[in-house]
Amino acid sequence: MSESAGITGFIEIFEGRLTKMKLHLKAELSKAKSDRNRKAIRRLTADARKLAKTLKEMRSASAKNCPHCGEKL
């Protein structure tokens, strides 16, 4: 396991944060175009991408692989 994968016990917490980010982003995008906060949208999308990437790394680090072919079990 790599150190960048982080502690896999926090996967559920990070998933909850990611869903909240997506909800805030949807709420911001549901506003009229003139009322949207562009900086908030950019920040939310960047943070959500980073968090999704981190979650993907954590899931792959905690996944069990076949000792023969290396595929996920």
Short mmCIF file of N, CA and C in Angstrom, two decimals:
data_model
loop_
_atom_site.label_atom_id
_atom_site.label_comp_id
_atom_site.label_asym_id
_atom_site.label_seq_id
_atom_site.Cartn_x
_atom_site.Cartn_y
_atom_site.Cartn_z
N MET A 1 0.84 -1.19 0.00
CA MET A 1 0.00 0.00 0.00
C MET A 1 0.88 1.24 0.00
N SER A 2 0.47 2.20 -0.75
CA SER A 2 1.24 3.44 -0.81
C SER A 2 0.77 4.40 0.28
N GLU A 3 1.66 5.27 0.66
CA GLU A 3 1.33 6.25 1.70
C GLU A 3 0.32 7.28 1.21
N SER A 4 0.29 7.53 -0.11
CA SER A 4 -0.63 8.54 -0.64
C SER A 4 -2.08 8.07 -0.59
N ALA A 5 -2.29 6.78 -0.39
CA ALA A 5 -3.66 6.26 -0.35
C ALA A 5 -4.39 6.71 0.90
N GLY A 6 -3.68 7.01 1.97
CA GLY A 6 -4.31 7.49 3.18
C GLY A 6 -4.90 6.36 4.00
N ILE A 7 -5.62 6.73 5.02
CA ILE A 7 -6.24 5.76 5.91
C ILE A 7 -7.58 5.35 5.31
N THR A 8 -7.73 4.07 5.02
CA THR A 8 -8.92 3.60 4.32
C THR A 8 -10.16 3.60 5.21
N GLY A 9 -10.01 3.81 6.50
CA GLY A 9 -11.16 3.84 7.40
C GLY A 9 -12.02 5.08 7.21
N PHE A 10 -11.50 6.07 6.52
CA PHE A 10 -12.24 7.31 6.32
C PHE A 10 -13.00 7.35 4.99
N ILE A 11 -13.07 6.23 4.28
CA ILE A 11 -13.73 6.21 2.97
C ILE A 11 -15.17 6.68 3.08
N GLU A 12 -15.91 6.19 4.08
CA GLU A 12 -17.33 6.56 4.21
C GLU A 12 -17.49 8.05 4.49
N ILE A 13 -16.58 8.60 5.29
CA ILE A 13 -16.65 10.03 5.60
C ILE A 13 -16.40 10.86 4.36
N PHE A 14 -15.39 10.47 3.58
CA PHE A 14 -15.08 11.21 2.36
C PHE A 14 -16.19 11.07 1.32
N GLU A 15 -16.83 9.90 1.27
CA GLU A 15 -17.96 9.73 0.36
C GLU A 15 -19.10 10.66 0.74
N GLY A 16 -19.35 10.82 2.03
CA GLY A 16 -20.38 11.74 2.50
C GLY A 16 -20.05 13.18 2.13
N ARG A 17 -18.79 13.57 2.30
CA ARG A 17 -18.37 14.92 1.92
C ARG A 17 -18.54 15.15 0.42
N LEU A 18 -18.22 14.12 -0.38
CA LEU A 18 -18.34 14.25 -1.82
C LEU A 18 -19.80 14.41 -2.24
N THR A 19 -20.70 13.66 -1.61
CA THR A 19 -22.12 13.81 -1.95
C THR A 19 -22.64 15.19 -1.56
N LYS A 20 -22.17 15.71 -0.40
CA LYS A 20 -22.57 17.06 0.01
C LYS A 20 -22.06 18.10 -0.98
N MET A 21 -20.82 17.92 -1.44
CA MET A 21 -20.26 18.84 -2.43
C MET A 21 -21.10 18.83 -3.71
N LYS A 22 -21.48 17.63 -4.13
CA LYS A 22 -22.29 17.52 -5.35
C LYS A 22 -23.64 18.19 -5.18
N LEU A 23 -24.24 18.06 -3.99
CA LEU A 23 -25.52 18.71 -3.74
C LEU A 23 -25.40 20.23 -3.76
N HIS A 24 -24.32 20.76 -3.16
CA HIS A 24 -24.09 22.20 -3.18
C HIS A 24 -23.86 22.70 -4.60
N LEU A 25 -23.14 21.90 -5.37
CA LEU A 25 -22.88 22.27 -6.76
C LEU A 25 -24.18 22.28 -7.57
N LYS A 26 -25.02 21.28 -7.36
CA LYS A 26 -26.31 21.25 -8.06
C LYS A 26 -27.18 22.43 -7.67
N ALA A 27 -27.15 22.78 -6.39
CA ALA A 27 -27.93 23.93 -5.92
C ALA A 27 -27.44 25.22 -6.57
N GLU A 28 -26.12 25.34 -6.68
CA GLU A 28 -25.55 26.54 -7.29
C GLU A 28 -25.87 26.60 -8.79
N LEU A 29 -25.83 25.44 -9.44
CA LEU A 29 -26.12 25.40 -10.87
C LEU A 29 -27.61 25.55 -11.18
N SER A 30 -28.46 25.31 -10.19
CA SER A 30 -29.89 25.46 -10.43
C SER A 30 -30.33 26.92 -10.41
N LYS A 31 -29.45 27.80 -9.93
CA LYS A 31 -29.76 29.23 -9.91
C LYS A 31 -29.72 29.78 -11.33
N ALA A 32 -30.29 30.97 -11.49
CA ALA A 32 -30.21 31.63 -12.78
C ALA A 32 -28.75 31.93 -13.09
N LYS A 33 -28.41 31.94 -14.36
CA LYS A 33 -27.01 32.10 -14.76
C LYS A 33 -26.40 33.39 -14.22
N SER A 34 -27.18 34.44 -14.15
CA SER A 34 -26.65 35.72 -13.66
C SER A 34 -26.44 35.72 -12.15
N ASP A 35 -27.12 34.81 -11.44
CA ASP A 35 -27.02 34.76 -9.98
C ASP A 35 -25.98 33.77 -9.47
N ARG A 36 -25.37 33.02 -10.37
CA ARG A 36 -24.41 32.00 -9.95
C ARG A 36 -23.10 32.62 -9.48
N ASN A 37 -22.50 31.97 -8.50
CA ASN A 37 -21.20 32.39 -7.99
C ASN A 37 -20.14 31.54 -8.70
N ARG A 38 -19.49 32.14 -9.70
CA ARG A 38 -18.55 31.38 -10.52
C ARG A 38 -17.36 30.86 -9.72
N LYS A 39 -16.88 31.66 -8.79
CA LYS A 39 -15.73 31.21 -7.99
C LYS A 39 -16.10 30.00 -7.15
N ALA A 40 -17.29 30.02 -6.59
CA ALA A 40 -17.74 28.88 -5.78
C ALA A 40 -17.88 27.63 -6.64
N ILE A 41 -18.41 27.79 -7.84
CA ILE A 41 -18.57 26.64 -8.75
C ILE A 41 -17.21 26.06 -9.10
N ARG A 42 -16.26 26.91 -9.43
CA ARG A 42 -14.91 26.43 -9.78
C ARG A 42 -14.26 25.74 -8.59
N ARG A 43 -14.40 26.32 -7.41
CA ARG A 43 -13.81 25.74 -6.20
C ARG A 43 -14.44 24.39 -5.89
N LEU A 44 -15.78 24.32 -5.98
CA LEU A 44 -16.47 23.07 -5.68
C LEU A 44 -16.08 21.97 -6.67
N THR A 45 -16.00 22.30 -7.95
CA THR A 45 -15.65 21.27 -8.93
C THR A 45 -14.21 20.80 -8.73
N ALA A 46 -13.30 21.72 -8.46
CA ALA A 46 -11.90 21.33 -8.24
C ALA A 46 -11.78 20.46 -6.99
N ASP A 47 -12.43 20.86 -5.91
CA ASP A 47 -12.37 20.07 -4.67
C ASP A 47 -13.02 18.70 -4.85
N ALA A 48 -14.12 18.65 -5.57
CA ALA A 48 -14.81 17.38 -5.79
C ALA A 48 -13.95 16.45 -6.63
N ARG A 49 -13.27 16.98 -7.62
CA ARG A 49 -12.39 16.14 -8.44
C ARG A 49 -11.25 15.58 -7.61
N LYS A 50 -10.64 16.43 -6.79
CA LYS A 50 -9.53 15.97 -5.93
C LYS A 50 -10.01 14.90 -4.96
N LEU A 51 -11.17 15.11 -4.37
CA LEU A 51 -11.71 14.15 -3.41
C LEU A 51 -12.08 12.84 -4.09
N ALA A 52 -12.65 12.92 -5.29
CA ALA A 52 -12.99 11.70 -6.02
C ALA A 52 -11.74 10.92 -6.39
N LYS A 53 -10.68 11.62 -6.76
CA LYS A 53 -9.41 10.97 -7.09
C LYS A 53 -8.83 10.29 -5.85
N THR A 54 -8.89 10.98 -4.71
CA THR A 54 -8.40 10.41 -3.46
C THR A 54 -9.21 9.17 -3.08
N LEU A 55 -10.53 9.24 -3.23
CA LEU A 55 -11.39 8.08 -2.92
C LEU A 55 -11.05 6.90 -3.82
N LYS A 56 -10.81 7.17 -5.09
CA LYS A 56 -10.48 6.10 -6.03
C LYS A 56 -9.17 5.43 -5.61
N GLU A 57 -8.18 6.23 -5.22
CA GLU A 57 -6.90 5.67 -4.76
C GLU A 57 -7.09 4.85 -3.49
N MET A 58 -7.91 5.36 -2.57
CA MET A 58 -8.14 4.65 -1.31
C MET A 58 -8.86 3.33 -1.56
N ARG A 59 -9.84 3.33 -2.46
CA ARG A 59 -10.56 2.09 -2.76
C ARG A 59 -9.63 1.07 -3.40
N SER A 60 -8.79 1.52 -4.32
CA SER A 60 -7.88 0.57 -4.98
C SER A 60 -6.84 0.04 -4.00
N ALA A 61 -6.43 0.85 -3.03
CA ALA A 61 -5.46 0.39 -2.04
C ALA A 61 -6.07 -0.62 -1.08
N SER A 62 -7.37 -0.47 -0.81
CA SER A 62 -8.02 -1.38 0.14
C SER A 62 -8.64 -2.59 -0.54
N ALA A 63 -8.68 -2.62 -1.88
CA ALA A 63 -9.31 -3.72 -2.61
C ALA A 63 -8.41 -4.96 -2.56
N LYS A 64 -9.06 -6.11 -2.51
CA LYS A 64 -8.32 -7.36 -2.53
C LYS A 64 -8.14 -7.78 -3.99
N ASN A 65 -6.92 -8.19 -4.32
CA ASN A 65 -6.60 -8.59 -5.68
C ASN A 65 -6.24 -10.07 -5.72
N CYS A 66 -6.48 -10.68 -6.87
CA CYS A 66 -6.13 -12.08 -7.09
C CYS A 66 -4.61 -12.20 -7.11
N PRO A 67 -4.05 -13.17 -6.37
CA PRO A 67 -2.59 -13.30 -6.37
C PRO A 67 -2.02 -13.78 -7.70
N HIS A 68 -2.87 -14.36 -8.56
CA HIS A 68 -2.39 -14.90 -9.82
C HIS A 68 -2.45 -13.89 -10.95
N CYS A 69 -3.62 -13.30 -11.15
CA CYS A 69 -3.78 -12.40 -12.30
C CYS A 69 -3.81 -10.93 -11.91
N GLY A 70 -4.00 -10.61 -10.63
CA GLY A 70 -4.01 -9.23 -10.19
C GLY A 70 -5.35 -8.53 -10.34
N GLU A 71 -6.39 -9.23 -10.78
CA GLU A 71 -7.72 -8.63 -10.93
C GLU A 71 -8.38 -8.47 -9.57
N LYS A 72 -9.34 -7.55 -9.52
CA LYS A 72 -10.08 -7.31 -8.28
C LYS A 72 -10.98 -8.49 -7.97
N LEU A 73 -11.07 -8.86 -6.70
CA LEU A 73 -11.95 -9.95 -6.28
C LEU A 73 -13.31 -9.42 -5.89
#
